[in-house]
mmCIF file of C-alpha atoms in Angstrom:
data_model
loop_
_atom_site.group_PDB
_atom_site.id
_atom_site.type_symbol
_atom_site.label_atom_id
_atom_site.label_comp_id
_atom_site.label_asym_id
_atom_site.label_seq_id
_atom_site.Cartn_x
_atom_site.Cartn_y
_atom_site.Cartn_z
ATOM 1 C CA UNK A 1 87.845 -127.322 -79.826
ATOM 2 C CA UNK A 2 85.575 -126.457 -77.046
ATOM 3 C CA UNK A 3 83.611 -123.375 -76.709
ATOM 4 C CA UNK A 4 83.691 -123.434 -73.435
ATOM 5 C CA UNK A 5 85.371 -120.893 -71.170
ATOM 6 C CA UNK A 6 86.125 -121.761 -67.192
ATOM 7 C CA UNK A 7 85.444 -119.023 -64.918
ATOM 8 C CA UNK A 8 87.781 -118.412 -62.402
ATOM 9 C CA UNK A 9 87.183 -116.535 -58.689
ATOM 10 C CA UNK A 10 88.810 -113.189 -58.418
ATOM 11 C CA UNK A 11 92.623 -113.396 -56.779
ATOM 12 C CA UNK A 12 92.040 -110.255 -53.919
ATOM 13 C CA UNK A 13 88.669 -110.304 -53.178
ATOM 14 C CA UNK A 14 85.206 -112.313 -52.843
ATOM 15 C CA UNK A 15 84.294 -114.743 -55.301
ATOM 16 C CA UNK A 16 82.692 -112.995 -58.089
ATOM 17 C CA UNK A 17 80.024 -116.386 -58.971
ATOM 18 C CA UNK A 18 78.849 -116.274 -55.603
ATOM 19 C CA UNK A 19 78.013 -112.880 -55.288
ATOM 20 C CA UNK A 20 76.523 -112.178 -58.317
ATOM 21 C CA UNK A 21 73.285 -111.494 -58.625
ATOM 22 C CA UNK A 22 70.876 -114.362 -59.459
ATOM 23 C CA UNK A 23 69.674 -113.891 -63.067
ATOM 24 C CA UNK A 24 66.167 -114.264 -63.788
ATOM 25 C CA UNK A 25 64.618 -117.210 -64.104
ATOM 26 C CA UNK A 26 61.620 -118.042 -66.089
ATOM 27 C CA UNK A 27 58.683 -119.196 -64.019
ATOM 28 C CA UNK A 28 57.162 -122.365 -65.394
ATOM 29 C CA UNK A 29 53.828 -124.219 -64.344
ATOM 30 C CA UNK A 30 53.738 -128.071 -63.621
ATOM 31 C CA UNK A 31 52.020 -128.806 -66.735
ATOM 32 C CA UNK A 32 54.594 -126.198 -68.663
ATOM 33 C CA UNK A 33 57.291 -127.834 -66.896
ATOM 34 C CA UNK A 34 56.115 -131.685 -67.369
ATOM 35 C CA UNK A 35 53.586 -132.105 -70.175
ATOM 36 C CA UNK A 36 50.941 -132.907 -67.434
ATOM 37 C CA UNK A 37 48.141 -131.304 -65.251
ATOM 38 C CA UNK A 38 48.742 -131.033 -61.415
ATOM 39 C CA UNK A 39 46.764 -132.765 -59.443
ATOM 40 C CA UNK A 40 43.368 -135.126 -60.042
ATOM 41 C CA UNK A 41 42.109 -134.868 -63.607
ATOM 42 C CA UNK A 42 38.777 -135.462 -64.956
ATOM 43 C CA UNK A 43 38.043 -137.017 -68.421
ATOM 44 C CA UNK A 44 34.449 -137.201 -69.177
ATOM 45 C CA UNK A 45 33.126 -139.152 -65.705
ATOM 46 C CA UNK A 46 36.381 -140.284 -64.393
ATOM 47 C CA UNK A 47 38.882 -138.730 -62.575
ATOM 48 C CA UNK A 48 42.218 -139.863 -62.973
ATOM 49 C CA UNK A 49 45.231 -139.469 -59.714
ATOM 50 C CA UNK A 50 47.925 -137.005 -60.923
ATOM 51 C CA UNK A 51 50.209 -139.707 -61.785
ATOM 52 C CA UNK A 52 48.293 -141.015 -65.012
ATOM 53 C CA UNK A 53 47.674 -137.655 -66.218
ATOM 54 C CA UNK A 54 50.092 -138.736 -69.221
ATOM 55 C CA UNK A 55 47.490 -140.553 -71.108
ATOM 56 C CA UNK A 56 48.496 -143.951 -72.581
ATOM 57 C CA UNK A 57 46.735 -146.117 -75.317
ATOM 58 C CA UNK A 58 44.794 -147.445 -72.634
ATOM 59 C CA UNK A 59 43.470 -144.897 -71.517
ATOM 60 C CA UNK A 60 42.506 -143.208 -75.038
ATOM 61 C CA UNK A 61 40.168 -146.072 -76.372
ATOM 62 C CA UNK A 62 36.866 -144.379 -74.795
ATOM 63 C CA UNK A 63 38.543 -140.909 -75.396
ATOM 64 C CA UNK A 64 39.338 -141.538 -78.946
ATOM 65 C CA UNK A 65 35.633 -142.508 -80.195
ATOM 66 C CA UNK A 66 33.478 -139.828 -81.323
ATOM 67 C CA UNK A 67 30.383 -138.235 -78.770
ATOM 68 C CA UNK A 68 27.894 -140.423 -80.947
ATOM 69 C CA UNK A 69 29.216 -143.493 -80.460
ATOM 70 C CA UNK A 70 30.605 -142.578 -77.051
ATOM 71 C CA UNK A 71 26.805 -142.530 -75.781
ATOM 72 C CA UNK A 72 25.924 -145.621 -77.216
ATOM 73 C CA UNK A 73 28.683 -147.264 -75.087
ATOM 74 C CA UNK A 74 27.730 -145.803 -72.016
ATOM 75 C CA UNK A 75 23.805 -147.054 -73.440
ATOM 76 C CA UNK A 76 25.186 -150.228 -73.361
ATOM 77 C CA UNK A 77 27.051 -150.168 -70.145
ATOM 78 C CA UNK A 78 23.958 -148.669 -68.208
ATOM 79 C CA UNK A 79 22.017 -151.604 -69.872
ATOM 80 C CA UNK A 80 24.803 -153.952 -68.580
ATOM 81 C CA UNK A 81 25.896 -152.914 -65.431
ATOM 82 C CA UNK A 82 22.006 -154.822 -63.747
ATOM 83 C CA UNK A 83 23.107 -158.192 -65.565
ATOM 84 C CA UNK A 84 25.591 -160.468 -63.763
ATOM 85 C CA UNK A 85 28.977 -160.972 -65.514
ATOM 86 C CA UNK A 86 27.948 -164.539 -66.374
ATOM 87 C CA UNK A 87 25.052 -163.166 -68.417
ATOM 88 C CA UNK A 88 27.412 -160.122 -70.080
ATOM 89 C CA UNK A 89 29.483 -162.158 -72.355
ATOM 90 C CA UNK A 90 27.474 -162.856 -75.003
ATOM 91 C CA UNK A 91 25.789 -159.389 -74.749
ATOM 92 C CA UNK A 92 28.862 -157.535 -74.825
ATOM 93 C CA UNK A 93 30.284 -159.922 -77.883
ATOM 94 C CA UNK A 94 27.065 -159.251 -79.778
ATOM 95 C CA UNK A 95 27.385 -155.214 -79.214
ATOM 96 C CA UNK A 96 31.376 -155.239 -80.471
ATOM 97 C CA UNK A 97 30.248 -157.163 -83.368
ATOM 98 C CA UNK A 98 27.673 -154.253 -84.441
ATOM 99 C CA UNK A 99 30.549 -151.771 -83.342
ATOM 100 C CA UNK A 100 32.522 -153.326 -86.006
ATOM 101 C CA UNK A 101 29.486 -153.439 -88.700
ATOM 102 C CA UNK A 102 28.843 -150.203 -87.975
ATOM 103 C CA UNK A 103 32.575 -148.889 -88.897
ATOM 104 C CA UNK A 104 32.593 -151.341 -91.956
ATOM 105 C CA UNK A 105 29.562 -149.693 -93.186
ATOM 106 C CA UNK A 106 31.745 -146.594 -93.495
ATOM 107 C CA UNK A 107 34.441 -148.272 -94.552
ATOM 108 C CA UNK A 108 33.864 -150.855 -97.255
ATOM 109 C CA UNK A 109 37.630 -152.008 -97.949
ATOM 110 C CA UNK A 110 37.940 -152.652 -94.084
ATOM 111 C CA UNK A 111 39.818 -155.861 -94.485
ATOM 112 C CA UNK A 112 38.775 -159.192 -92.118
ATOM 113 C CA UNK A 113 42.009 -158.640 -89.604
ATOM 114 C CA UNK A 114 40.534 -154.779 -89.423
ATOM 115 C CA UNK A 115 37.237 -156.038 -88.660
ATOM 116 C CA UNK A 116 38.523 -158.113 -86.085
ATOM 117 C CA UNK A 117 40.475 -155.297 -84.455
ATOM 118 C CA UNK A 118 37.227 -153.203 -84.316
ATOM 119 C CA UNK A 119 35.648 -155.816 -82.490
ATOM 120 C CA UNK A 120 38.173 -156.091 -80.142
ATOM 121 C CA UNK A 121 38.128 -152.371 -79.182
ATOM 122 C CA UNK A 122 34.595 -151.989 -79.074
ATOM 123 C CA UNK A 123 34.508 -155.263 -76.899
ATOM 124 C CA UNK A 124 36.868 -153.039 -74.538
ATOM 125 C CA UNK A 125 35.384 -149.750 -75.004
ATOM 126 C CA UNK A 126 32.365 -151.432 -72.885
ATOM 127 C CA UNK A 127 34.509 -153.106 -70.570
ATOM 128 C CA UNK A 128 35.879 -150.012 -69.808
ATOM 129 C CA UNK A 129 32.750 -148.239 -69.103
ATOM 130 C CA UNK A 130 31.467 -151.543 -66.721
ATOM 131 C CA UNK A 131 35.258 -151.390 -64.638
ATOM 132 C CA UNK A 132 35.082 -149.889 -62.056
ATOM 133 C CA UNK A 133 38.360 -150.770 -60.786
ATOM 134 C CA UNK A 134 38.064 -152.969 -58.118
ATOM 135 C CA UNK A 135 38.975 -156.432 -57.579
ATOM 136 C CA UNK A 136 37.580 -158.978 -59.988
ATOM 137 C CA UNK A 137 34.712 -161.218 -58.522
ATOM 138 C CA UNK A 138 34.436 -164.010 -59.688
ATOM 139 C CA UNK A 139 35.065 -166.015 -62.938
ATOM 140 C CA UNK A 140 32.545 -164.871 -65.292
ATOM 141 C CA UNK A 141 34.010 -161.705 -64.634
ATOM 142 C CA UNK A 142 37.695 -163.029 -65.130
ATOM 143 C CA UNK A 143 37.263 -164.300 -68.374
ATOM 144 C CA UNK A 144 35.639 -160.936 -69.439
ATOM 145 C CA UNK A 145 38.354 -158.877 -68.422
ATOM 146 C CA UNK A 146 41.051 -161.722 -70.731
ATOM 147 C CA UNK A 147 39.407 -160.723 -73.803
ATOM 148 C CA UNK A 148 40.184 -156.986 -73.310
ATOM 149 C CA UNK A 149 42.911 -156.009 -75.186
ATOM 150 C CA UNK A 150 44.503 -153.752 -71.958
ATOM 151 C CA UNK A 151 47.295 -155.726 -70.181
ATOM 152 C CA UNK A 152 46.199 -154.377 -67.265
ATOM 153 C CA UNK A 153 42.491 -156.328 -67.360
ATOM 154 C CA UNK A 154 44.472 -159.491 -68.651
ATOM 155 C CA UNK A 155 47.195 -159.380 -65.972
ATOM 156 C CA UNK A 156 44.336 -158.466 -63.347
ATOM 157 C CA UNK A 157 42.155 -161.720 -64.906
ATOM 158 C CA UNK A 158 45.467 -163.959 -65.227
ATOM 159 C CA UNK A 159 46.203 -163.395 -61.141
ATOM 160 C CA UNK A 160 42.209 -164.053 -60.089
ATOM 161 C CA UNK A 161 42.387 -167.461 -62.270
ATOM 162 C CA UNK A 162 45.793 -168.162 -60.651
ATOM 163 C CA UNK A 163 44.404 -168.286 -57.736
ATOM 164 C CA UNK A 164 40.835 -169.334 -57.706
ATOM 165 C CA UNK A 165 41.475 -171.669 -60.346
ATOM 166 C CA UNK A 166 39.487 -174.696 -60.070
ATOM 167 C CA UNK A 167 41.453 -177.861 -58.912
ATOM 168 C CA UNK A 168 40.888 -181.362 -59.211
ATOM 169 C CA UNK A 169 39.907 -183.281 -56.591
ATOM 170 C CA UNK A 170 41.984 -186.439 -55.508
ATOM 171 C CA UNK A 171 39.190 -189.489 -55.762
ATOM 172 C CA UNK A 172 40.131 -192.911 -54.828
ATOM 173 C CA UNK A 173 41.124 -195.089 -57.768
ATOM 174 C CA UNK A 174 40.780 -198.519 -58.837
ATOM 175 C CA UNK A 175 43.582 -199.991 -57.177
ATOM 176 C CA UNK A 176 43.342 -198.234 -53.405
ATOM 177 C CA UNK A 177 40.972 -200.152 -51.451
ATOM 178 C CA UNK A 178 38.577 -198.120 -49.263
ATOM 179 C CA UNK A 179 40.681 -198.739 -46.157
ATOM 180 C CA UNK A 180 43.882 -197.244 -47.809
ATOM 181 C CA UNK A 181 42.228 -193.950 -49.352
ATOM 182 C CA UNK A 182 43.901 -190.921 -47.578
ATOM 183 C CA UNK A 183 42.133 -187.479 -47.332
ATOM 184 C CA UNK A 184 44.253 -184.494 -47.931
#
């Protein structure tokens, strides 16, 4: 059985649903009425556009890590944003390995697959602070940006090596004689 109950317009006489009065209606803000802030938002440094307010995993990596360590990254970046990106690989490799020998040293039974994780998010941690979202550059900075574990920095590195790829380059071989070599 159904509770509900259809509601019928008077026979003689205006339509009673139309002409009643509006009930009152609770007044809700945007971020009452959708979980998010309106408008830009700032977290730490960056502002964000109104439509990532609803922070994601990828977003929280930075966010998640406590003030202490938080200023060591951005020691890091500072200290990494006047290298080149062909320099910043091994740099940024070394600093996620003490990132993860750090958090080991508070937690003993970290297993190896743990430690590897931790290296992997500190690795992107950095990256994050030295993004500054703009096109990738060139492919020192590609192969940076594959290591992080956002999709976004893979799919952004996967399209620039796509592209700029490097090709091989059509030589004569042994059987063409000079006179028959073609240049594409």
């Amino acid at each position: 059985m159904s509770t509900f109950t259809p509601i019928t317009p008077a026979a003689n006489g205006p339509d009673t649903l139309l002409d009643a009065p509006i009930p009152a209606v609770l007044r809700r803000t945007p971020k009452e009425l959708c979980g998010s802030a309106a408008g830009p938002i700032q977290i730490g440094s960056r502002q964000f556009p109104a439509n990532q307010n609803e922070r994601t995993a990828e977003s929280l990596l930075f966010d998640q890590l406590p003030e202490v360590i938080r200023e060591a990254v951005d020691e890091w970046a500072i200290f990494l944003r006047a290298k080149p990106w062909r320099m910043r690989r091994d740099l940024m490799t070394n600093f996620a390995r003490v990132f993860a020998e750090q958090f080991r040293e508070h937690a003993p039974a970290m297993s190896d697959e743990e430690f590897e994780g931790m290296k992997e998010i500190g690795y992107t941690c950095l990256l994050e602070r030295l993004d500054d979202g703009g096109c990738i550059e060139n492919i020192h900075q590609a192969r940076l940006f594959m290591d992080s574990v956002h999709d976004r920095h893979r799919v952004q590195a996967q399209l620039f090596l796509r592209i700029y790829r490097p090709r091989e380059i059509d030589g004569p071989t042994e059987t063409d004689s000079p006179a028959t070599v073609r240049l594409n």
